[in-house]
PDB file of C-alpha atoms in Angstrom:
ATOM      1  CA  UNK A1088      95.612 108.078  50.211  1.00 47.00           C
ATOM      2  CA  UNK A1089      97.302 109.344  53.364  1.00 49.00           C
ATOM      3  CA  UNK A1090      99.839 107.280  55.249  1.00 49.00           C
ATOM      4  CA  UNK A1091      99.369 107.116  58.966  1.00 50.00           C
ATOM      5  CA  UNK A1092     101.521 105.675  61.676  1.00 50.00           C
ATOM      6  CA  UNK A1093     100.415 104.294  64.944  1.00 48.00           C
ATOM      7  CA  UNK A1094     102.276 103.913  68.155  1.00 48.00           C
ATOM      8  CA  UNK A1095     101.199 101.724  71.029  1.00 52.00           C
ATOM      9  CA  UNK A1096      99.806 103.742  73.894  1.00 56.00           C
ATOM     10  CA  UNK A1097     101.501 103.333  77.234  1.00 63.00           C
ATOM     11  CA  UNK A1098      98.911 102.271  79.779  1.00 73.00           C
ATOM     12  CA  UNK A1099      99.097 104.059  83.093  1.00 76.00           C
ATOM     13  CA  UNK A1100      99.052 101.467  85.868  1.00 86.00           C
ATOM     14  CA  UNK A1101      96.346 101.609  88.496  1.00 87.00           C
ATOM     15  CA  UNK A1102      97.740 103.928  91.220  1.00 88.00           C
ATOM     16  CA  UNK A1103      97.379 101.174  93.810  1.00 92.00           C
ATOM     17  CA  UNK A1104      99.886  99.090  91.798  1.00 95.00           C
ATOM     18  CA  UNK A1105     102.522 101.826  92.139  1.00 97.00           C
ATOM     19  CA  UNK A1106     101.887 102.069  95.886  1.00 97.00           C
ATOM     20  CA  UNK A1107     101.953  98.265  96.332  1.00 97.00           C
ATOM     21  CA  UNK A1108     105.321  98.054  94.559  1.00 97.00           C
ATOM     22  CA  UNK A1109     106.693 100.874  96.752  1.00 98.00           C
ATOM     23  CA  UNK A1110     105.647  98.977  99.893  1.00 98.00           C
ATOM     24  CA  UNK A1111     107.201  95.751  98.550  1.00 97.00           C
ATOM     25  CA  UNK A1112     110.514  97.563  98.104  1.00 97.00           C
ATOM     26  CA  UNK A1113     110.263  99.110 101.577  1.00 97.00           C
ATOM     27  CA  UNK A1114     109.827  95.619 103.061  1.00 97.00           C
ATOM     28  CA  UNK A1115     113.134  94.563 101.484  1.00 96.00           C
ATOM     29  CA  UNK A1116     114.990  97.063 103.670  1.00 96.00           C
ATOM     30  CA  UNK A1117     116.805  98.654 100.716  1.00 96.00           C
ATOM     31  CA  UNK A1118     119.313 101.189 102.035  1.00 96.00           C
ATOM     32  CA  UNK A1119     120.060 104.682 100.814  1.00 97.00           C
ATOM     33  CA  UNK A1120     123.092 105.143  98.584  1.00 96.00           C
ATOM     34  CA  UNK A1121     123.882 108.523  97.001  1.00 96.00           C
ATOM     35  CA  UNK A1122     123.610 107.936  93.243  1.00 95.00           C
ATOM     36  CA  UNK A1123     122.258 104.406  93.714  1.00 96.00           C
ATOM     37  CA  UNK A1124     119.694 103.198  91.191  1.00 96.00           C
ATOM     38  CA  UNK A1125     121.108 105.096  88.240  1.00 93.00           C
ATOM     39  CA  UNK A1126     122.686 102.250  86.318  1.00 91.00           C
ATOM     40  CA  UNK A1127     121.628 101.147  82.861  1.00 93.00           C
ATOM     41  CA  UNK A1128     118.742  99.212  84.429  1.00 95.00           C
ATOM     42  CA  UNK A1129     116.520 100.451  87.273  1.00 97.00           C
ATOM     43  CA  UNK A1130     117.135  98.942  90.701  1.00 97.00           C
ATOM     44  CA  UNK A1131     119.691  98.990  93.497  1.00 97.00           C
ATOM     45  CA  UNK A1132     123.281  99.667  92.506  1.00 96.00           C
ATOM     46  CA  UNK A1133     126.432 101.012  94.091  1.00 95.00           C
ATOM     47  CA  UNK A1134     126.310 104.758  94.347  1.00 94.00           C
ATOM     48  CA  UNK A1135     128.868 107.460  93.715  1.00 94.00           C
ATOM     49  CA  UNK A1136     130.674 109.966  95.896  1.00 93.00           C
ATOM     50  CA  UNK A1137     130.627 112.576  93.120  1.00 91.00           C
ATOM     51  CA  UNK A1138     128.517 115.480  94.406  1.00 89.00           C
ATOM     52  CA  UNK A1139     127.982 113.812  97.806  1.00 91.00           C
ATOM     53  CA  UNK A1140     127.269 116.309 100.608  1.00 86.00           C
ATOM     54  CA  UNK A1141     126.090 113.951 103.338  1.00 86.00           C
ATOM     55  CA  UNK A1142     127.148 114.044 106.968  1.00 87.00           C
ATOM     56  CA  UNK A1143     128.613 110.526 107.011  1.00 90.00           C
ATOM     57  CA  UNK A1144     132.364 110.657 106.296  1.00 92.00           C
ATOM     58  CA  UNK A1145     134.036 109.191 104.411  1.00 94.00           C
ATOM     59  CA  UNK A1146     131.324 108.940 101.757  1.00 93.00           C
ATOM     60  CA  UNK A1147     129.889 105.397 101.899  1.00 94.00           C
ATOM     61  CA  UNK A1148     128.054 105.488  98.543  1.00 94.00           C
ATOM     62  CA  UNK A1149     130.720 103.873  96.350  1.00 93.00           C
ATOM     63  CA  UNK A1150     130.685 100.767  98.548  1.00 94.00           C
ATOM     64  CA  UNK A1151     126.952 100.693  99.347  1.00 95.00           C
ATOM     65  CA  UNK A1152     124.431  98.916  97.124  1.00 96.00           C
ATOM     66  CA  UNK A1153     121.144 100.779  97.367  1.00 97.00           C
ATOM     67  CA  UNK A1154     119.021 103.613  95.992  1.00 97.00           C
ATOM     68  CA  UNK A1155     118.845 107.351  96.270  1.00 97.00           C
ATOM     69  CA  UNK A1156     115.466 109.116  96.084  1.00 98.00           C
ATOM     70  CA  UNK A1157     115.255 109.315  92.292  1.00 98.00           C
ATOM     71  CA  UNK A1158     116.712 105.825  91.914  1.00 98.00           C
ATOM     72  CA  UNK A1159     113.909 104.555  94.155  1.00 98.00           C
ATOM     73  CA  UNK A1160     111.096 106.276  92.227  1.00 98.00           C
ATOM     74  CA  UNK A1161     112.673 105.199  88.927  1.00 98.00           C
ATOM     75  CA  UNK A1162     112.685 101.533  90.030  1.00 98.00           C
ATOM     76  CA  UNK A1163     109.085 101.634  91.304  1.00 98.00           C
ATOM     77  CA  UNK A1164     107.816 103.285  88.115  1.00 97.00           C
ATOM     78  CA  UNK A1165     109.798 100.882  85.889  1.00 97.00           C
ATOM     79  CA  UNK A1166     108.221  97.902  87.640  1.00 96.00           C
ATOM     80  CA  UNK A1167     104.730  99.449  87.526  1.00 96.00           C
ATOM     81  CA  UNK A1168     104.869 100.562  83.870  1.00 95.00           C
ATOM     82  CA  UNK A1169     106.854  97.581  82.614  1.00 94.00           C
ATOM     83  CA  UNK A1170     109.592  99.833  81.189  1.00 94.00           C
ATOM     84  CA  UNK A1171     111.979 102.524  82.396  1.00 96.00           C
ATOM     85  CA  UNK A1172     109.739 105.576  81.873  1.00 96.00           C
ATOM     86  CA  UNK A1173     111.817 107.921  84.083  1.00 97.00           C
ATOM     87  CA  UNK A1174     115.295 106.926  82.870  1.00 95.00           C
ATOM     88  CA  UNK A1175     118.615 107.140  84.700  1.00 90.00           C
ATOM     89  CA  UNK A1176     118.609 110.923  85.330  1.00 92.00           C
ATOM     90  CA  UNK A1177     118.304 112.955  88.504  1.00 95.00           C
ATOM     91  CA  UNK A1178     115.181 114.458  90.078  1.00 97.00           C
ATOM     92  CA  UNK A1179     115.551 117.421  87.703  1.00 97.00           C
ATOM     93  CA  UNK A1180     115.460 115.140  84.657  1.00 96.00           C
ATOM     94  CA  UNK A1181     112.559 113.125  86.069  1.00 97.00           C
ATOM     95  CA  UNK A1182     110.304 116.103  86.849  1.00 97.00           C
ATOM     96  CA  UNK A1183     110.748 117.301  83.250  1.00 96.00           C
ATOM     97  CA  UNK A1184     109.132 114.038  82.068  1.00 95.00           C
ATOM     98  CA  UNK A1185     106.071 114.581  84.274  1.00 96.00           C
ATOM     99  CA  UNK A1186     103.113 116.943  84.401  1.00 96.00           C
ATOM    100  CA  UNK A1187     102.120 118.874  87.490  1.00 97.00           C
ATOM    101  CA  UNK A1188      98.747 118.004  89.008  1.00 97.00           C
ATOM    102  CA  UNK A1189      96.745 120.059  91.476  1.00 92.00           C
ATOM    103  CA  UNK A1190      95.043 117.137  93.143  1.00 94.00           C
ATOM    104  CA  UNK A1191      97.340 114.223  93.936  1.00 96.00           C
ATOM    105  CA  UNK A1192      96.396 110.568  93.987  1.00 97.00           C
ATOM    106  CA  UNK A1193      98.474 107.806  95.565  1.00 97.00           C
ATOM    107  CA  UNK A1194     101.230 106.836  93.142  1.00 97.00           C
ATOM    108  CA  UNK A1195     101.953 110.387  91.982  1.00 98.00           C
ATOM    109  CA  UNK A1196     105.439 111.741  92.633  1.00 98.00           C
ATOM    110  CA  UNK A1197     106.004 114.539  95.121  1.00 98.00           C
ATOM    111  CA  UNK A1198     108.991 116.782  94.362  1.00 98.00           C
ATOM    112  CA  UNK A1199     110.921 119.191  96.552  1.00 98.00           C
ATOM    113  CA  UNK A1200     112.980 122.153  95.382  1.00 98.00           C
ATOM    114  CA  UNK A1201     112.246 125.034  93.040  1.00 96.00           C
ATOM    115  CA  UNK A1202     110.254 124.508  89.853  1.00 94.00           C
ATOM    116  CA  UNK A1203     109.216 127.520  87.800  1.00 92.00           C
ATOM    117  CA  UNK A1204     108.511 128.089  84.112  1.00 89.00           C
ATOM    118  CA  UNK A1205     112.225 128.711  83.525  1.00 92.00           C
ATOM    119  CA  UNK A1206     113.949 126.904  86.407  1.00 92.00           C
ATOM    120  CA  UNK A1207     114.080 123.330  87.622  1.00 96.00           C
ATOM    121  CA  UNK A1208     116.268 122.780  90.670  1.00 97.00           C
ATOM    122  CA  UNK A1209     114.938 119.900  92.727  1.00 97.00           C
ATOM    123  CA  UNK A1210     116.600 118.053  95.592  1.00 96.00           C
ATOM    124  CA  UNK A1211     114.189 115.255  96.573  1.00 97.00           C
ATOM    125  CA  UNK A1212     111.349 113.079  95.312  1.00 98.00           C
ATOM    126  CA  UNK A1213     109.018 110.531  96.880  1.00 98.00           C
ATOM    127  CA  UNK A1214     105.937 108.514  95.976  1.00 98.00           C
ATOM    128  CA  UNK A1215     102.713 109.976  97.321  1.00 98.00           C
ATOM    129  CA  UNK A1216     100.778 107.493  99.476  1.00 98.00           C
ATOM    130  CA  UNK A1217      97.861 109.719 100.498  1.00 97.00           C
ATOM    131  CA  UNK A1218      97.054 111.474 103.786  1.00 97.00           C
ATOM    132  CA  UNK A1219     100.185 113.642 103.669  1.00 97.00           C
ATOM    133  CA  UNK A1220     102.558 110.645 103.510  1.00 98.00           C
ATOM    134  CA  UNK A1221     105.186 109.601 101.003  1.00 98.00           C
ATOM    135  CA  UNK A1222     107.482 106.629 100.506  1.00 98.00           C
ATOM    136  CA  UNK A1223     111.062 107.726  99.853  1.00 98.00           C
ATOM    137  CA  UNK A1224     114.759 106.962 100.113  1.00 97.00           C
ATOM    138  CA  UNK A1225     115.490 109.814 102.508  1.00 96.00           C
ATOM    139  CA  UNK A1226     119.174 110.056 103.418  1.00 93.00           C
ATOM    140  CA  UNK A1227     122.463 108.310 104.070  1.00 92.00           C
ATOM    141  CA  UNK A1228     122.123 105.787 106.879  1.00 90.00           C
ATOM    142  CA  UNK A1229     118.398 105.203 106.326  1.00 95.00           C
ATOM    143  CA  UNK A1230     116.385 102.640 104.409  1.00 97.00           C
ATOM    144  CA  UNK A1231     113.420 103.286 102.129  1.00 98.00           C
ATOM    145  CA  UNK A1232     110.601 104.391 104.435  1.00 98.00           C
ATOM    146  CA  UNK A1233     107.345 106.290 104.887  1.00 98.00           C
ATOM    147  CA  UNK A1234     107.639 109.940 105.935  1.00 98.00           C
ATOM    148  CA  UNK A1235     105.327 112.928 106.314  1.00 98.00           C
ATOM    149  CA  UNK A1236     105.591 115.189 103.286  1.00 97.00           C
ATOM    150  CA  UNK A1237     106.021 118.116 105.689  1.00 93.00           C
ATOM    151  CA  UNK A1238     109.285 116.558 106.959  1.00 90.00           C
ATOM    152  CA  UNK A1239     111.125 117.897 103.886  1.00 91.00           C
ATOM    153  CA  UNK A1240     111.516 121.572 103.046  1.00 92.00           C
ATOM    154  CA  UNK A1241     110.716 123.222  99.730  1.00 96.00           C
ATOM    155  CA  UNK A1242     107.592 121.319  98.619  1.00 97.00           C
ATOM    156  CA  UNK A1243     107.442 121.883  94.830  1.00 97.00           C
ATOM    157  CA  UNK A1244     104.285 119.976  93.921  1.00 97.00           C
ATOM    158  CA  UNK A1245     102.729 116.714  92.839  1.00 98.00           C
ATOM    159  CA  UNK A1246     103.532 115.288  89.416  1.00 98.00           C
ATOM    160  CA  UNK A1247     102.103 112.498  87.296  1.00 97.00           C
ATOM    161  CA  UNK A1248     103.627 110.625  84.381  1.00 93.00           C
TER     162      UNK A1248
END
């Protein structure tokens, strides 16, 4: 007799659920905070000034409760999946947990930077909404919003969990 183990399968939420959650967060007016959203639990948190390169001086992140781009996508995915599937890492860590797709559907993540077989160096992520649009936490001084994907440089591809 052979012993077998089973593990519950994680159900992928309907893409429209991911998009709906993103829009709900946008309606809250959550502000950008460098490093925000990377606490032990997904969601807005005070950011950090470590590694901050923004134009606003002095760095406002340590006193601002909000989300950066990967903190935003982490929170949306955690709410949609029912658990923290992306974890507290950066865009580089998150893209490593995903698979690249050639044809995006709303709810996929859109990454910016350089991703090759041997190199992952990303600098931004958003949630694909369709029609060339994404929801993202774009920069210091802004709130979560909808932008054209073409607004950011270095498109690296669409990814799905």
